[in-house]
Coordinates of C-alpha atoms in Angstrom, one line a residue:
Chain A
X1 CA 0.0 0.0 0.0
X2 CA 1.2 3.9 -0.9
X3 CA 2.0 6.0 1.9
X4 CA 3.0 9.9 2.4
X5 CA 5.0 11.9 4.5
X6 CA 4.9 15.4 5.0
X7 CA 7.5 16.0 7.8
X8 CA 6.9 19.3 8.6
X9 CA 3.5 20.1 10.6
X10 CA 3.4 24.0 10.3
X11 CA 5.9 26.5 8.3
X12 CA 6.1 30.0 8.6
X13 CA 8.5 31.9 6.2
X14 CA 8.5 35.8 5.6
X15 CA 7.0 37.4 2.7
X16 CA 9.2 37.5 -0.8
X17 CA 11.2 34.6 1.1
X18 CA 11.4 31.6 -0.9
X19 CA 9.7 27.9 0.2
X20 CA 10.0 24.4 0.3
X21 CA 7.7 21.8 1.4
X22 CA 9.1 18.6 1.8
X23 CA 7.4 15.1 0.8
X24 CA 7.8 11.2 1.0
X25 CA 6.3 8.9 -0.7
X26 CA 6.2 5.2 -1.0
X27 CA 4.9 2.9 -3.8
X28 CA 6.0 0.1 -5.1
X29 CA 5.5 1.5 -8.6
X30 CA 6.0 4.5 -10.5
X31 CA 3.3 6.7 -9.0
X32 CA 1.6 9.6 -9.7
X33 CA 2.0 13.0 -7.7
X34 CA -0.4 15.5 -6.7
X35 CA 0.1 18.9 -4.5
X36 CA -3.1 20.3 -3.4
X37 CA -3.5 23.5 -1.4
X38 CA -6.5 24.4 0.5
X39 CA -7.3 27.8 2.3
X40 CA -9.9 28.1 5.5
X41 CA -12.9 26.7 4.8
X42 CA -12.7 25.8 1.0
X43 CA -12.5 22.8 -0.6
X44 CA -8.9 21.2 -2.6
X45 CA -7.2 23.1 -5.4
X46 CA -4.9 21.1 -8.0
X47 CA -1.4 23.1 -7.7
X48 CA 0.5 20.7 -10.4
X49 CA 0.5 16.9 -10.6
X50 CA 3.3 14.2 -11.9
X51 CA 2.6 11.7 -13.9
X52 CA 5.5 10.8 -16.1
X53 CA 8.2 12.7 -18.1
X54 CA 10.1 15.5 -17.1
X55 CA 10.5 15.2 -13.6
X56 CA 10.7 19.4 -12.5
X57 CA 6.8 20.0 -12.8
X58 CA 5.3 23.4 -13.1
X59 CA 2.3 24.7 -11.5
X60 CA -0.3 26.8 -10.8
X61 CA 0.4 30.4 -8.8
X62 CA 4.4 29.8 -9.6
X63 CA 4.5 26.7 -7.5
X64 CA 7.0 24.2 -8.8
X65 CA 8.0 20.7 -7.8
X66 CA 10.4 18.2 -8.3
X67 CA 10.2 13.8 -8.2
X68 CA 13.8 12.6 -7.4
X69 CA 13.1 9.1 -7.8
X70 CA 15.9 8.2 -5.7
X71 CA 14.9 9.8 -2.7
X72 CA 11.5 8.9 -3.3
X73 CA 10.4 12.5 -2.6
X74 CA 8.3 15.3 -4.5
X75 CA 8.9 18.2 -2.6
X76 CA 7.5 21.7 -3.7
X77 CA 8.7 24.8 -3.8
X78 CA 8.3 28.8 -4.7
X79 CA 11.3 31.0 -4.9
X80 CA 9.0 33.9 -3.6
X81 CA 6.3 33.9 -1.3
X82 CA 3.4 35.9 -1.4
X83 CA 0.7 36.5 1.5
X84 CA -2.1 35.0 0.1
X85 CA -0.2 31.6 -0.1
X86 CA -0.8 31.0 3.3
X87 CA -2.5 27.8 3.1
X88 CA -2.4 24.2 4.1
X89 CA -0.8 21.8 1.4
X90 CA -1.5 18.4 0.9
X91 CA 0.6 16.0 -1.4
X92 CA -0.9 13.0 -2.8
X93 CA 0.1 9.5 -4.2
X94 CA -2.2 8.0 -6.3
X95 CA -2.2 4.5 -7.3
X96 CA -4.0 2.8 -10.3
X97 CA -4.9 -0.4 -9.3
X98 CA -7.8 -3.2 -10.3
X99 CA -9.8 -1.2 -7.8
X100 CA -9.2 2.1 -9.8
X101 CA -7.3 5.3 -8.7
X102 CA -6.9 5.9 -5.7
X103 CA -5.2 8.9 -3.8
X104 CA -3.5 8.7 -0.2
X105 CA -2.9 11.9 0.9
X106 CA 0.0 13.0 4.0
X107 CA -1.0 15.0 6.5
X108 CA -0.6 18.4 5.6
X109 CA 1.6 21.5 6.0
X110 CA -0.1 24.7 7.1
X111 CA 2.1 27.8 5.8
X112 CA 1.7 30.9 7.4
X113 CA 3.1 34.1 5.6
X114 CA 5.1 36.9 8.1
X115 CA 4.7 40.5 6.1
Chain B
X1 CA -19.5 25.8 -14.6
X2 CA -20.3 24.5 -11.5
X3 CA -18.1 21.6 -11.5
X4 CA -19.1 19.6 -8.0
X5 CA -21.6 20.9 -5.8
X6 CA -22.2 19.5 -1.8
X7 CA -25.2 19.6 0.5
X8 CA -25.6 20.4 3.3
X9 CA -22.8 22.6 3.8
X10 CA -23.4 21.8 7.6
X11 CA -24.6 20.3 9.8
X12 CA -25.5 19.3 13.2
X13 CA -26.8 16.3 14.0
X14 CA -28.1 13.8 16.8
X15 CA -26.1 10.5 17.4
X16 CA -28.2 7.9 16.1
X17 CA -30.0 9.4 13.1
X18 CA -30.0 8.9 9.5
X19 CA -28.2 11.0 7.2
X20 CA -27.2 11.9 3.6
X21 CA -24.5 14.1 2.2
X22 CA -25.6 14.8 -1.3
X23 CA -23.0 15.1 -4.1
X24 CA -23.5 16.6 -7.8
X25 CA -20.9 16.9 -10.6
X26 CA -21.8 18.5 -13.9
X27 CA -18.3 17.4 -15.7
X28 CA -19.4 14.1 -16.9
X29 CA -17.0 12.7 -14.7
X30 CA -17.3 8.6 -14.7
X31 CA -15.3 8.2 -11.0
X32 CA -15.8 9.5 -7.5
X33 CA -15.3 9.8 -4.4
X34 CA -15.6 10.5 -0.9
X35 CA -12.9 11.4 1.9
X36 CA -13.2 12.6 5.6
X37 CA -10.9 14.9 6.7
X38 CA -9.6 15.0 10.4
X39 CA -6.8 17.2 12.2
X40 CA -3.9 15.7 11.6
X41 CA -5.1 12.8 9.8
X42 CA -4.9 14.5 6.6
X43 CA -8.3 13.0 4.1
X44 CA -9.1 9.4 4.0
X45 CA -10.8 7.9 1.5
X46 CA -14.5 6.4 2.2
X47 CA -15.7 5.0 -0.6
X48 CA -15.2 5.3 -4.4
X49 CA -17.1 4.3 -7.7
X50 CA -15.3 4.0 -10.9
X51 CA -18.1 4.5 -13.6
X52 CA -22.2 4.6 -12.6
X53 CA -23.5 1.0 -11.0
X54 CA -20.3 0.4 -9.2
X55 CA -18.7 1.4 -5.9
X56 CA -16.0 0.2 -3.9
X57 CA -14.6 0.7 0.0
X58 CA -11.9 2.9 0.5
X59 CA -9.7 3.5 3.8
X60 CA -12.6 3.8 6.0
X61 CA -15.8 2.5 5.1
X62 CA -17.4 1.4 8.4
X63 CA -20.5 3.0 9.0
X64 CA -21.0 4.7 5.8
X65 CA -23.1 3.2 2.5
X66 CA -22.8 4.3 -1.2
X67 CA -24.7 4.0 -4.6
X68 CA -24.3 5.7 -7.6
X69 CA -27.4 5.2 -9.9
X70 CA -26.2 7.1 -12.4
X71 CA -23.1 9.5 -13.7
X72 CA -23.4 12.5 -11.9
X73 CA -24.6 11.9 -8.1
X74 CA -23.0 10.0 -5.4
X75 CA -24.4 10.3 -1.9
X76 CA -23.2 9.1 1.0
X77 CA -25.4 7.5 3.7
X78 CA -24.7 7.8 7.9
X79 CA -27.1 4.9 8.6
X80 CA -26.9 5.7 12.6
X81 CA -24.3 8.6 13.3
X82 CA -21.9 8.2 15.9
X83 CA -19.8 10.8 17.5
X84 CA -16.4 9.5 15.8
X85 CA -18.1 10.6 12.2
X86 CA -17.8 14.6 13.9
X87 CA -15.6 15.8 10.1
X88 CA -15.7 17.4 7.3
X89 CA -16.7 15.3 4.2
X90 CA -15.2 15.7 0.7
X91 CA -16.7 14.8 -2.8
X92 CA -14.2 14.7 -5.9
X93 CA -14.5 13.3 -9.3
X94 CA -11.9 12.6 -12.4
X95 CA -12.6 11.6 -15.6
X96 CA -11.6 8.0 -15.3
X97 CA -10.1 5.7 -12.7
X98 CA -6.9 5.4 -14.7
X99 CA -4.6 8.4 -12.7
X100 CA -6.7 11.1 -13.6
X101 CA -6.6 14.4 -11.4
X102 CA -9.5 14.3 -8.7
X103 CA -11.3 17.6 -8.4
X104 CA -12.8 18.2 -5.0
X105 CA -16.2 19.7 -3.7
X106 CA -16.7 22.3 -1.4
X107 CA -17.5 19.9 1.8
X108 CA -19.3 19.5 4.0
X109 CA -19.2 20.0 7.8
X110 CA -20.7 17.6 10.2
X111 CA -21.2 17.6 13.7
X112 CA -22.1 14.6 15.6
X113 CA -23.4 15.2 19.1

């Protein structure tokens, strides 16, 4: 069974600082990536997604993130904060399987911005 | 565009009674699903259903029924609440069960007293 592991609980960086948020995964297969973000009270937003090919993925709001296979790990990042990116981020394995796709999230990592 | 809609979106409710969380997608969408999210659990997945007619258990099933009678509803069924199903409750579709990118509803909030 997949698994994910976001390490850090909460982050708090300054504004125009730039981010990182870290995550683990394990599969047994290839799998695909997800990074969601969610702000108070609202539902899931895609940010980007892996799925195959190039492994630095681009996203929405000037998120990036890279899968580094070897480290089993598809950590994103922003090389300048802003303060309405203070959120809480979710990454996500999915799995195809005979029972169909199927995500397992981690547990989150809220973000708060500093002006 | 509406893309998924949820209702209620909350609710408080007596242990012991019956309750459905309604779920509507307007993208033609042929799989969903539903996940609970708890503090520092991150979402779990409930149940699913690949294409209309079929569903399947997730994570963590007990205490919650399915059906999906056709494409674009999928309720979800509290047969007797318990305290324990106190979360907020997620719909999401994708176009297929082959890796495509889940979209997600608004939720909904329930309280279990």
């Amino acid at each position: 069974a997949q698994s994910v592991t976001q390490p850090d609980i909460h982050i708090t960086v300054s504004e125009g600082a730039s981010l990182e948020l870290r995550c683990n995964y394990s599969y047994g297969a290839t799998p695909y990536l997800f990074w969601y973000v969610q702000s108070p009270g609202q539902g899931l937003q895609l940010l980007l997604k892996y799925f195959s090919g190039d492994t630095l993925v681009q996203g929405i709001k000037g998120f990036e993130a890279e899968f580094k296979r070897s480290q089993s790990s598809f950590n994103l990042r922003k090389p300048s904060v802003h303060w309405s990116d203070a959120a809480e981020y979710f990454c996500a394995v999915g799995a195809v399987t005979g029972g169909g796709n199927k995500l397992t999230f981690g547990t989150g990592t809220q973000l708060k911005v500093e002006l | 565009i509406a893309g998924i809609t949820q209702a209620p979106t909350s609710q408080i409710l007596a242990a012991g009674r019956r309750m459905t969380l309604r779920c509507t997608q307007d993208m033609r969408h042929n799989a969903m699903y539903w996940y609970r999210q708890d503090l520092g659990l991150g979402l779990r997945l409930i149940h699913y259903s690949n294409t209309a007619g079929t569903t399947g258990k997730g994570e963590v099933p007990d205490g919650y029924s399915v059906s999906r009678a056709n494409t674009d509803d999928f309720p979800l069924t509290l047969a007797s609440a318990v305290p324990s199903q106190t979360s907020v409750y997620f719909c999401a579709s994708s176009a297929s069960d082959s890796g495509d990118t889940q979209y997600f509803g608004p939720g909904t909030r329930l309280t279990v007293l």
